[in-house]
Amino acid sequence: MANLLFDLGHGGSDPGAVNGSRLEKNDVNIALTVGKKVSSAGHKVDYTRTTDCSLSLAARSYMENQGKYDYFISFHRDSFTNPSANGVTVYTYNNCSKGKAGTMAREIVNAIAKEANLYNRGVKEANFHVLRETKCSAVLIECGFISNAGDNKKFDEQYEKIATAIAAAILRIIGGTINEDKQQNVTQTVPVAKYRVKVNGKQIGKSATVKNGKYSIRIPKQSKGKKITVKMTKTNYITVSKTTTVK
């Protein structure tokens, strides 16, 4: 059994690329459909988010860092100022296109291009945070251009076909086949990230938790009715600071 973390790009206050009323953060929900198909083959799929919530890049990579995953797959839609730009691209981190990530990326981009009749822009390398800061083999899918009417039409009309193509491509790498009967029973889970907590500069406990962009911590009883600053830090690149009045 393989362990995978699927990353739904953007979310919450970050809509991603926009074309009229169409938002990238909504289109990437295709990851949930792909995940059910991959899970039906007996593999474990977690998600950085399953709801429309804000989530930093650092939080996404940290979720991967704290787990033991074989692959991290981030879902996006591309965009460009010239609306004629079109096609599907899959990215790996710099100098990783010839390794495990590259093999997965090529399988996915070729499958989407073939099944959805999208222009194949191939596998490219990039210094994206979620590719650079993850430990396991990581790829980022740009599933057609949200700025291109033709790509959007294909995405909408062949949504299920594209999801199946991505899932089948992944399974050709990690093994197994889609089991249609098991898809409805798949539970979609989000790993819980943990942070060190300080209230007004004093550490109050071992950790806080964050899930789907929502933070949960315990506040000392003596803070009731007072304005406090809560600072949650895990690494030198994850810091969350909140000032609030405890009720």
Short mmCIF file of C-alpha atoms in Angstrom, two decimals:
data_model
loop_
_atom_site.label_atom_id
_atom_site.label_comp_id
_atom_site.label_asym_id
_atom_site.label_seq_id
_atom_site.Cartn_x
_atom_site.Cartn_y
_atom_site.Cartn_z
CA MET A 1 0.00 0.00 0.00
CA ALA A 2 1.27 3.47 -0.91
CA ASN A 3 0.67 6.61 1.14
CA LEU A 4 -0.13 9.78 -0.77
CA LEU A 5 -0.90 13.37 0.19
CA PHE A 6 -3.10 15.27 -2.25
CA ASP A 7 -2.85 19.06 -2.10
CA LEU A 8 -5.82 21.14 -3.25
CA GLY A 9 -4.28 24.44 -4.32
CA HIS A 10 -5.38 27.82 -2.95
CA GLY A 11 -8.65 27.96 -0.97
CA GLY A 12 -10.45 30.32 1.42
CA SER A 13 -9.43 33.92 0.87
CA ASP A 14 -7.07 32.84 -1.93
CA PRO A 15 -9.16 32.04 -5.04
CA GLY A 16 -6.18 31.20 -7.22
CA ALA A 17 -6.58 32.05 -10.90
CA VAL A 18 -9.89 33.71 -11.79
CA ASN A 19 -11.87 33.82 -15.03
CA GLY A 20 -15.13 35.69 -14.47
CA SER A 21 -17.04 33.74 -11.82
CA ARG A 22 -14.81 30.73 -12.27
CA LEU A 23 -12.28 30.20 -9.47
CA GLU A 24 -9.30 27.87 -9.50
CA LYS A 25 -9.85 26.97 -5.83
CA ASN A 26 -13.15 25.32 -6.82
CA ASP A 27 -11.89 23.47 -9.89
CA VAL A 28 -9.14 21.74 -7.89
CA ASN A 29 -11.82 19.79 -6.01
CA ILE A 30 -11.20 17.25 -8.75
CA ALA A 31 -8.46 16.02 -6.40
CA LEU A 32 -11.15 14.61 -4.10
CA THR A 33 -12.61 12.57 -6.96
CA VAL A 34 -9.16 11.35 -7.99
CA GLY A 35 -8.42 10.43 -4.38
CA LYS A 36 -11.50 8.25 -4.05
CA LYS A 37 -10.52 6.35 -7.15
CA VAL A 38 -6.93 5.82 -5.97
CA SER A 39 -8.11 4.85 -2.46
CA SER A 40 -10.49 2.28 -3.94
CA ALA A 41 -7.41 0.34 -5.05
CA GLY A 42 -6.29 -0.05 -1.43
CA HIS A 43 -3.93 2.91 -1.09
CA LYS A 44 -4.03 5.62 1.62
CA VAL A 45 -4.77 9.14 0.41
CA ASP A 46 -4.74 12.17 2.73
CA TYR A 47 -5.54 15.76 1.77
CA THR A 48 -4.12 19.12 2.81
CA ARG A 49 -7.70 20.39 2.81
CA THR A 50 -11.15 19.05 1.98
CA THR A 51 -13.08 22.30 2.56
CA ASP A 52 -12.80 25.84 1.21
CA CYS A 53 -10.30 27.15 3.76
CA SER A 54 -7.17 29.27 3.71
CA LEU A 55 -3.95 27.32 4.08
CA SER A 56 -0.40 28.65 3.82
CA LEU A 57 2.22 27.03 1.61
CA ALA A 58 4.29 26.34 4.72
CA ALA A 59 1.39 24.53 6.39
CA ARG A 60 0.94 22.35 3.30
CA SER A 61 4.58 21.27 3.18
CA TYR A 62 4.63 20.80 6.95
CA MET A 63 1.71 18.37 6.73
CA GLU A 64 3.78 16.33 4.30
CA ASN A 65 6.93 16.62 6.41
CA GLN A 66 5.27 15.20 9.52
CA GLY A 67 3.90 12.15 7.68
CA LYS A 68 5.44 9.24 5.83
CA TYR A 69 4.27 9.71 2.28
CA ASP A 70 5.43 8.15 -0.95
CA TYR A 71 4.06 10.94 -3.15
CA PHE A 72 2.79 14.51 -2.76
CA ILE A 73 0.51 15.59 -5.61
CA SER A 74 -0.68 19.20 -5.85
CA PHE A 75 -3.71 20.08 -8.02
CA HIS A 76 -4.03 23.40 -9.89
CA ARG A 77 -5.37 25.09 -13.03
CA ASP A 78 -3.05 27.20 -15.14
CA SER A 79 -3.65 30.79 -16.29
CA PHE A 80 -2.09 33.35 -18.63
CA THR A 81 -2.84 36.87 -19.85
CA ASN A 82 -3.12 35.59 -23.42
CA PRO A 83 -6.38 33.56 -23.50
CA SER A 84 -5.08 31.42 -26.36
CA ALA A 85 -2.57 29.69 -24.04
CA ASN A 86 -3.77 26.16 -23.42
CA GLY A 87 -2.81 22.66 -22.38
CA VAL A 88 -1.76 20.53 -19.43
CA THR A 89 1.59 20.72 -17.62
CA VAL A 90 2.96 18.71 -14.70
CA TYR A 91 5.84 20.13 -12.67
CA THR A 92 8.58 18.58 -10.56
CA TYR A 93 11.18 20.37 -8.45
CA ASN A 94 14.45 21.41 -10.10
CA ASN A 95 16.63 18.46 -11.17
CA CYS A 96 13.92 15.96 -10.19
CA SER A 97 12.32 15.32 -13.59
CA LYS A 98 14.43 12.21 -14.17
CA GLY A 99 13.67 10.54 -10.82
CA LYS A 100 10.53 9.06 -9.24
CA ALA A 101 8.74 12.40 -9.40
CA GLY A 102 9.53 12.71 -13.10
CA THR A 103 8.20 9.24 -13.83
CA MET A 104 4.94 10.06 -12.05
CA ALA A 105 4.71 13.45 -13.74
CA ARG A 106 5.12 12.02 -17.24
CA GLU A 107 2.54 9.32 -16.61
CA ILE A 108 0.00 11.90 -15.42
CA VAL A 109 0.56 14.56 -18.09
CA ASN A 110 0.41 12.02 -20.91
CA ALA A 111 -2.76 10.46 -19.52
CA ILE A 112 -4.62 13.78 -19.17
CA ALA A 113 -3.53 14.99 -22.60
CA LYS A 114 -4.61 11.76 -24.27
CA GLU A 115 -7.92 11.17 -22.48
CA ALA A 116 -9.13 14.80 -22.47
CA ASN A 117 -7.57 15.79 -25.81
CA LEU A 118 -5.67 18.63 -24.15
CA TYR A 119 -2.45 20.02 -25.59
CA ASN A 120 0.48 18.27 -23.90
CA ARG A 121 2.90 20.88 -22.56
CA GLY A 122 4.98 18.14 -20.96
CA VAL A 123 6.89 17.88 -17.71
CA LYS A 124 8.66 21.01 -16.47
CA GLU A 125 10.82 21.83 -13.47
CA ALA A 126 10.11 24.70 -11.07
CA ASN A 127 11.18 26.07 -7.71
CA PHE A 128 7.67 25.97 -6.21
CA HIS A 129 7.49 25.85 -2.41
CA VAL A 130 5.39 22.67 -2.26
CA LEU A 131 7.86 20.90 -4.54
CA ARG A 132 10.97 22.24 -2.81
CA GLU A 133 9.95 21.85 0.84
CA THR A 134 8.39 18.37 0.69
CA LYS A 135 10.45 15.28 1.53
CA CYS A 136 8.78 12.70 -0.70
CA SER A 137 8.51 12.65 -4.50
CA ALA A 138 6.32 15.64 -5.39
CA VAL A 139 4.51 16.79 -8.53
CA LEU A 140 2.21 19.72 -9.30
CA ILE A 141 -0.52 19.33 -11.92
CA GLU A 142 -1.72 22.30 -13.98
CA CYS A 143 -4.87 20.76 -15.42
CA GLY A 144 -5.53 23.03 -18.38
CA PHE A 145 -5.80 26.83 -18.49
CA ILE A 146 -8.66 28.43 -16.60
CA SER A 147 -8.06 31.47 -18.84
CA ASN A 148 -8.82 29.42 -21.97
CA ALA A 149 -12.44 28.77 -22.98
CA GLY A 150 -11.58 25.56 -24.81
CA ASP A 151 -9.70 24.06 -21.88
CA ASN A 152 -12.56 24.98 -19.53
CA LYS A 153 -15.08 23.31 -21.83
CA LYS A 154 -13.03 20.12 -21.91
CA PHE A 155 -12.49 20.25 -18.14
CA ASP A 156 -16.24 20.53 -17.50
CA GLU A 157 -17.45 18.06 -20.08
CA GLN A 158 -14.76 15.45 -19.33
CA TYR A 159 -14.42 16.01 -15.57
CA GLU A 160 -14.95 12.36 -14.64
CA LYS A 161 -12.81 11.18 -17.53
CA ILE A 162 -9.93 13.43 -16.46
CA ALA A 163 -10.22 12.29 -12.83
CA THR A 164 -10.15 8.66 -13.95
CA ALA A 165 -7.15 9.31 -16.23
CA ILE A 166 -5.16 10.89 -13.38
CA ALA A 167 -6.08 8.10 -10.96
CA ALA A 168 -5.22 5.38 -13.48
CA ALA A 169 -1.88 7.06 -14.22
CA ILE A 170 -1.01 7.15 -10.52
CA LEU A 171 -2.01 3.51 -10.11
CA ARG A 172 0.19 2.48 -13.03
CA ILE A 173 3.09 3.72 -10.90
CA ILE A 174 2.07 2.50 -7.43
CA GLY A 175 0.04 -0.55 -8.49
CA GLY A 176 -3.61 -1.52 -8.40
CA THR A 177 -6.78 -0.79 -10.32
CA ILE A 178 -9.81 1.40 -9.66
CA ASN A 179 -12.60 -0.45 -7.85
CA GLU A 180 -15.83 1.39 -8.68
CA ASP A 181 -17.78 -0.42 -5.94
CA LYS A 182 -15.48 0.84 -3.17
CA GLN A 183 -15.30 4.53 -4.12
CA GLN A 184 -18.37 5.61 -2.14
CA ASN A 185 -16.96 4.22 1.12
CA VAL A 186 -13.70 6.17 1.02
CA THR A 187 -13.14 8.49 4.00
CA GLN A 188 -11.29 11.67 3.10
CA THR A 189 -8.89 12.66 5.87
CA VAL A 190 -6.71 15.68 6.56
CA PRO A 191 -3.56 15.24 8.69
CA VAL A 192 -3.50 17.45 11.77
CA ALA A 193 -0.53 19.83 11.91
CA LYS A 194 0.89 20.68 15.33
CA TYR A 195 2.49 23.94 16.48
CA ARG A 196 4.26 25.13 19.61
CA VAL A 197 2.13 27.69 21.41
CA LYS A 198 3.05 30.86 23.32
CA VAL A 199 0.48 33.18 24.92
CA ASN A 200 1.82 36.69 25.63
CA GLY A 201 5.31 35.28 25.15
CA LYS A 202 4.92 32.35 27.55
CA GLN A 203 4.69 28.78 26.33
CA ILE A 204 1.45 27.24 27.63
CA GLY A 205 1.61 23.72 26.33
CA LYS A 206 3.19 21.29 23.95
CA SER A 207 1.18 22.14 20.86
CA ALA A 208 -1.84 23.54 19.09
CA THR A 209 -3.48 21.76 16.18
CA VAL A 210 -4.56 23.01 12.79
CA LYS A 211 -6.92 21.17 10.47
CA ASN A 212 -8.49 22.57 7.32
CA GLY A 213 -7.15 25.99 8.25
CA LYS A 214 -8.79 26.08 11.71
CA TYR A 215 -6.62 26.38 14.82
CA SER A 216 -7.43 24.75 18.14
CA ILE A 217 -5.57 25.56 21.35
CA ARG A 218 -6.14 25.58 25.11
CA ILE A 219 -5.97 28.97 26.82
CA PRO A 220 -5.09 29.33 30.56
CA LYS A 221 -8.10 30.12 32.81
CA GLN A 222 -6.39 33.25 34.13
CA SER A 223 -6.53 34.75 30.62
CA LYS A 224 -10.33 35.02 30.69
CA GLY A 225 -11.50 38.53 29.87
CA LYS A 226 -8.02 39.69 28.88
CA LYS A 227 -6.57 40.61 25.51
CA ILE A 228 -3.83 38.14 24.59
CA THR A 229 -1.43 37.48 21.75
CA VAL A 230 -1.16 33.86 20.67
CA LYS A 231 1.91 32.91 18.66
CA MET A 232 2.17 29.45 17.14
CA THR A 233 5.47 28.37 15.61
CA LYS A 234 6.70 25.04 14.22
CA THR A 235 9.74 25.98 12.16
CA ASN A 236 11.49 29.15 11.12
CA TYR A 237 9.09 29.50 8.21
CA ILE A 238 5.75 28.76 9.94
CA THR A 239 4.54 31.48 12.30
CA VAL A 240 0.94 32.31 13.13
CA SER A 241 0.26 35.27 15.42
CA LYS A 242 -3.22 36.20 16.66
CA THR A 243 -4.39 38.94 19.07
CA THR A 244 -7.78 38.31 20.60
CA THR A 245 -9.85 38.77 23.76
CA VAL A 246 -10.62 35.57 25.67
CA LYS A 247 -14.30 35.26 26.58
#
